[in-house]
Tab-separated table of C-alpha atoms and ligand atoms in Angstrom:
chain	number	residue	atom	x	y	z
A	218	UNK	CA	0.000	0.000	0.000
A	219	UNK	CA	1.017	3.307	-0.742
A	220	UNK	CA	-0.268	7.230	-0.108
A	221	UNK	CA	-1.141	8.900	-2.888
A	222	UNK	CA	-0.562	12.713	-3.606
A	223	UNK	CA	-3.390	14.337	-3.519
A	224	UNK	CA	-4.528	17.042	-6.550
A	225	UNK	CA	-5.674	20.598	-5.095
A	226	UNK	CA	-8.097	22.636	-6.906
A	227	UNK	CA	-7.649	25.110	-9.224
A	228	UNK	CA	-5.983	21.660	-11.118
A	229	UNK	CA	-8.369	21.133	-14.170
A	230	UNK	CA	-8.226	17.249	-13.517
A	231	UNK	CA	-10.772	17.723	-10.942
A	232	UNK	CA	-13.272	19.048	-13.774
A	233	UNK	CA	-13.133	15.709	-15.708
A	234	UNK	CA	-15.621	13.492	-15.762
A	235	UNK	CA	-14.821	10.564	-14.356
A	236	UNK	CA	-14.515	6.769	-16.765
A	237	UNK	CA	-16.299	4.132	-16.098
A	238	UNK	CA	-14.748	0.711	-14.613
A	239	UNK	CA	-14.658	-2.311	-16.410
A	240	UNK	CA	-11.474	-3.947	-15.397
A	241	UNK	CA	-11.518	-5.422	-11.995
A	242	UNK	CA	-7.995	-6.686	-11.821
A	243	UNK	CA	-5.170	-6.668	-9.271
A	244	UNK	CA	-4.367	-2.888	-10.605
A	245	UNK	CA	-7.972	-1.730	-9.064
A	246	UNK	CA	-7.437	-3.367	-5.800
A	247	UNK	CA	-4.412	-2.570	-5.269
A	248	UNK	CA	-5.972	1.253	-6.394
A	249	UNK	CA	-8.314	1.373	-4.038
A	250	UNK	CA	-6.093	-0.016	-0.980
A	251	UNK	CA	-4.318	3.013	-1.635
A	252	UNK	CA	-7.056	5.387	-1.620
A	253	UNK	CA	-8.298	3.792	1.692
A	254	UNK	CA	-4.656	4.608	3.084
A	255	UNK	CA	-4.692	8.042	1.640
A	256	UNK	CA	-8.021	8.784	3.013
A	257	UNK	CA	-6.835	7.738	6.467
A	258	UNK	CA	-3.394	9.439	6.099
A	259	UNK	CA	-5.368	12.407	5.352
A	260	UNK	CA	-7.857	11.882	8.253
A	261	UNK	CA	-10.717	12.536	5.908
A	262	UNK	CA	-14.238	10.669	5.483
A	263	UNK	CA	-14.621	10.336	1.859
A	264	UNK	CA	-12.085	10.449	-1.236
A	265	UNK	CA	-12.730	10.009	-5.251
A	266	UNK	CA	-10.259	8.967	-7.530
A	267	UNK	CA	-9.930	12.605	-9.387
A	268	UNK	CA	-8.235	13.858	-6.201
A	269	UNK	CA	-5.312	11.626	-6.694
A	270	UNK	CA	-5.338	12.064	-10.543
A	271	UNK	CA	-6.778	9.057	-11.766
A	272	UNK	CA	-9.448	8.943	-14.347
A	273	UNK	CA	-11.896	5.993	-12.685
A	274	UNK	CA	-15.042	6.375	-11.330
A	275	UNK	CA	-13.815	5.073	-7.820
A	276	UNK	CA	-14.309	6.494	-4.678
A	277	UNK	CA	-13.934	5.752	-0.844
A	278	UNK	CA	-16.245	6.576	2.180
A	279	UNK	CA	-15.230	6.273	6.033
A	280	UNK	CA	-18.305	8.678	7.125
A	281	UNK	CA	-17.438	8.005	10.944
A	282	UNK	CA	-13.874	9.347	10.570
A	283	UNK	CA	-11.757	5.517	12.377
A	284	UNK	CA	-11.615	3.308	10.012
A	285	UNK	CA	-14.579	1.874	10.931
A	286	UNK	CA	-16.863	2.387	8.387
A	287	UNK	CA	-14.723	2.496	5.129
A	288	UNK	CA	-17.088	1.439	2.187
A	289	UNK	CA	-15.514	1.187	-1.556
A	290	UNK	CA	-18.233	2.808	-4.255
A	291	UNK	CA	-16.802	1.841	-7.810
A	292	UNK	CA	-19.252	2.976	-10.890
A	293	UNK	CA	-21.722	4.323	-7.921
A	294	UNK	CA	-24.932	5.535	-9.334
A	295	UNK	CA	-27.180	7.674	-7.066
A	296	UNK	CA	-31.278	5.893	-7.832
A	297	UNK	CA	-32.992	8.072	-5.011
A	298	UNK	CA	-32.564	10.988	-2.531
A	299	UNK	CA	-34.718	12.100	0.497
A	300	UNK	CA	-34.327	15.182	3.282
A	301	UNK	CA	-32.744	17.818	2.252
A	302	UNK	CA	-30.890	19.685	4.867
A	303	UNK	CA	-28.171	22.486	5.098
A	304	UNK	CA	-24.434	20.863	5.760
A	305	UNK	CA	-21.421	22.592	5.827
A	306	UNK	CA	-18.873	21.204	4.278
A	307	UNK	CA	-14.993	20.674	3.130
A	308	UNK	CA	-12.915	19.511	0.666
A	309	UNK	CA	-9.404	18.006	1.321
A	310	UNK	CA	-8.585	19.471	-2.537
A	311	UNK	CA	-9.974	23.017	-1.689
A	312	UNK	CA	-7.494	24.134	1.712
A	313	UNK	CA	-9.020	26.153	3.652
A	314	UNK	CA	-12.441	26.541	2.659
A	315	UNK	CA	-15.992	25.498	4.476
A	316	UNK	CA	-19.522	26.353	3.039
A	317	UNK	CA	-23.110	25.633	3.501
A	318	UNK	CA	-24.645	23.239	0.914
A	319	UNK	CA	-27.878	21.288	0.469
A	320	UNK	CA	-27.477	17.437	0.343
A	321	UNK	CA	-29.869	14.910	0.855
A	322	UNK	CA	-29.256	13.058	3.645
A	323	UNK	CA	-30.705	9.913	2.960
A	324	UNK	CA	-30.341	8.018	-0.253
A	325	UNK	CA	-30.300	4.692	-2.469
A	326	UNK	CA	-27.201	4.183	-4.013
A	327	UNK	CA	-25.977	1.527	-6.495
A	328	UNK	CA	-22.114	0.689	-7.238
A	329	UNK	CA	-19.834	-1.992	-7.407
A	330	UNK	CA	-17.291	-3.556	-5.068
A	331	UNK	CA	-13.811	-4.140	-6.030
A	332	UNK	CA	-14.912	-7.341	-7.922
A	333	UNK	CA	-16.964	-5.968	-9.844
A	334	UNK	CA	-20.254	-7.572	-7.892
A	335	UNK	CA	-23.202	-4.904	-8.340
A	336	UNK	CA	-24.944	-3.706	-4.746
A	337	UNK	CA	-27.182	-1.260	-3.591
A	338	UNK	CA	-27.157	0.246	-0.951
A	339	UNK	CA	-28.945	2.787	1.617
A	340	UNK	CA	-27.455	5.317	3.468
A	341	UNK	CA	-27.760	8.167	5.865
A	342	UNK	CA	-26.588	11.762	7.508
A	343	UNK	CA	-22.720	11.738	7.243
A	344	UNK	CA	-22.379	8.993	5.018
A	345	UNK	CA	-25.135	10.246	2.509
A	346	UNK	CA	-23.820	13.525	2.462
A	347	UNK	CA	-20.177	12.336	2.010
A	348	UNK	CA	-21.224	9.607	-0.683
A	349	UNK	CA	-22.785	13.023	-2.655
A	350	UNK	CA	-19.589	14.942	-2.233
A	351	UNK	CA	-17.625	12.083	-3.684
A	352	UNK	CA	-20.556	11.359	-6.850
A	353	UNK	CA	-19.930	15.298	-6.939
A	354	UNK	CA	-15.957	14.742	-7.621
A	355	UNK	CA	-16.501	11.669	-9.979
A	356	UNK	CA	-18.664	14.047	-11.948
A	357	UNK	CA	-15.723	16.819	-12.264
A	358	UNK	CA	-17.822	18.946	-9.794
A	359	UNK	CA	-16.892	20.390	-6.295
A	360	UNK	CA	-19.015	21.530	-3.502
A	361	UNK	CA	-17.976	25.206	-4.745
A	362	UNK	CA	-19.961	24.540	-7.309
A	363	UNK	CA	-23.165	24.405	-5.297
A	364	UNK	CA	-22.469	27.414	-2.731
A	365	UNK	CA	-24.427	30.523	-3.011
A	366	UNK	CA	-23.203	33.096	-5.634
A	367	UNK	CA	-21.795	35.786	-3.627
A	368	UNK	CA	-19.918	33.173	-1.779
A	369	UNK	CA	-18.534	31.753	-4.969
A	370	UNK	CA	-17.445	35.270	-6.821
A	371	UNK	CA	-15.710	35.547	-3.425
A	372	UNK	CA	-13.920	32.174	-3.901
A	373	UNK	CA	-13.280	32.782	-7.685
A	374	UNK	CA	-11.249	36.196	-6.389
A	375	UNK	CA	-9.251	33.676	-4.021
A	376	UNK	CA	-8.302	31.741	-6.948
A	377	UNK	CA	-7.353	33.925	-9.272
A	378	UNK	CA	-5.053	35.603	-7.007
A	379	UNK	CA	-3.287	32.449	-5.626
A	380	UNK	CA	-2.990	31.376	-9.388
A	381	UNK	CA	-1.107	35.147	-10.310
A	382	UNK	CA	0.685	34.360	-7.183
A	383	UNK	CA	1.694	31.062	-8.689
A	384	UNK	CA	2.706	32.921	-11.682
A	385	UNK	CA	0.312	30.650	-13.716
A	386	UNK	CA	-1.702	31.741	-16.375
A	387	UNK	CA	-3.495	28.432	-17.135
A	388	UNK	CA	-7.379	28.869	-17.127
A	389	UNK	CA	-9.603	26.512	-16.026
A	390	UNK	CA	-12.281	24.541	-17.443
A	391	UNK	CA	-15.736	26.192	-16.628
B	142	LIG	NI1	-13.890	16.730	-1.830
């Protein structure tokens, strides 16, 4: 097992969609044991394959923060969503930064497991909201993304300036 580095946003590889799995070889569980390690390294409840610059739709969950309740989503497909409530949340490839979203906190979910066997799956509070965040990530998007628009210009000011101070003039995918 290894850590993997982990990609930081303004990086445009966290705006691409994420491709679907098809192999389930060696390669993918050996993946995934090191996104479980990275997620734990990085004492963080979820992490999708986009923030360690990989193109699979993979991510990992661990919603109560110990290890304890790692679950491995690969291809996960959200069928249904229920409660919407206010969260505030984080992103371990935005430093920094907390905002106020809307996430359901209870949903269906199908995915696969590492060997490719199809599940579904129904979860709640943290590890609803976290499984979202992740989906979010697979789908190039970022919680940013759903903050209110004042809060967002503000954030979009933040970035430009730490990109100048970066001396990059790269622009990022909308
Ligand atoms: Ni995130």
């Amino acid at each position: 097992m290894a850590q993997l580095p982990v990609v930081e946003h303004p990086d445009g590889r966290l705006r691409e969609a994420a491709e679907t799995v098809t192999e389930f070889d060696a390669n993918l569980a050996s993946f995934i044991d090191d996104m479980i390690e990275t997620m734990r390294a990085q004492q963080v409840i979820g992490l999708s394959a986009q923030q360690v610059g990989d193109r699979r739709n993979v991510c990992v969950i661990d919603p109560e923060g110990d290890g304890s309740s790692v679950e491995v989503f690969v291809n996960p497909v959200i069928l249904a969503s229920w409660r919407t409530a206010i969260v505030e949340e984080s992103c371990l490839s935005i430093p920094d930064l907390e905002g106020n979203v809307f996430r359901a906190t209870r949903l269906r979910a199908r995915a696969q497991d590492a060997a490719g066997n199809t599940f579904t799956r129904d979860l709640n509070d943290m590890a609803a909201v976290t499984l979202q965040h992740e989906v979010d990530h697979l789908a190039g998007k970022l919680f940013i993304d759903r903050l209110n628009p004042i809060r967002r210009l503000a954030i979009g000011l933040r970035t430009r300036a730490k990109r100048k101070q970066a001396g990059s003039e790269r622009q990022e995918p909308a």
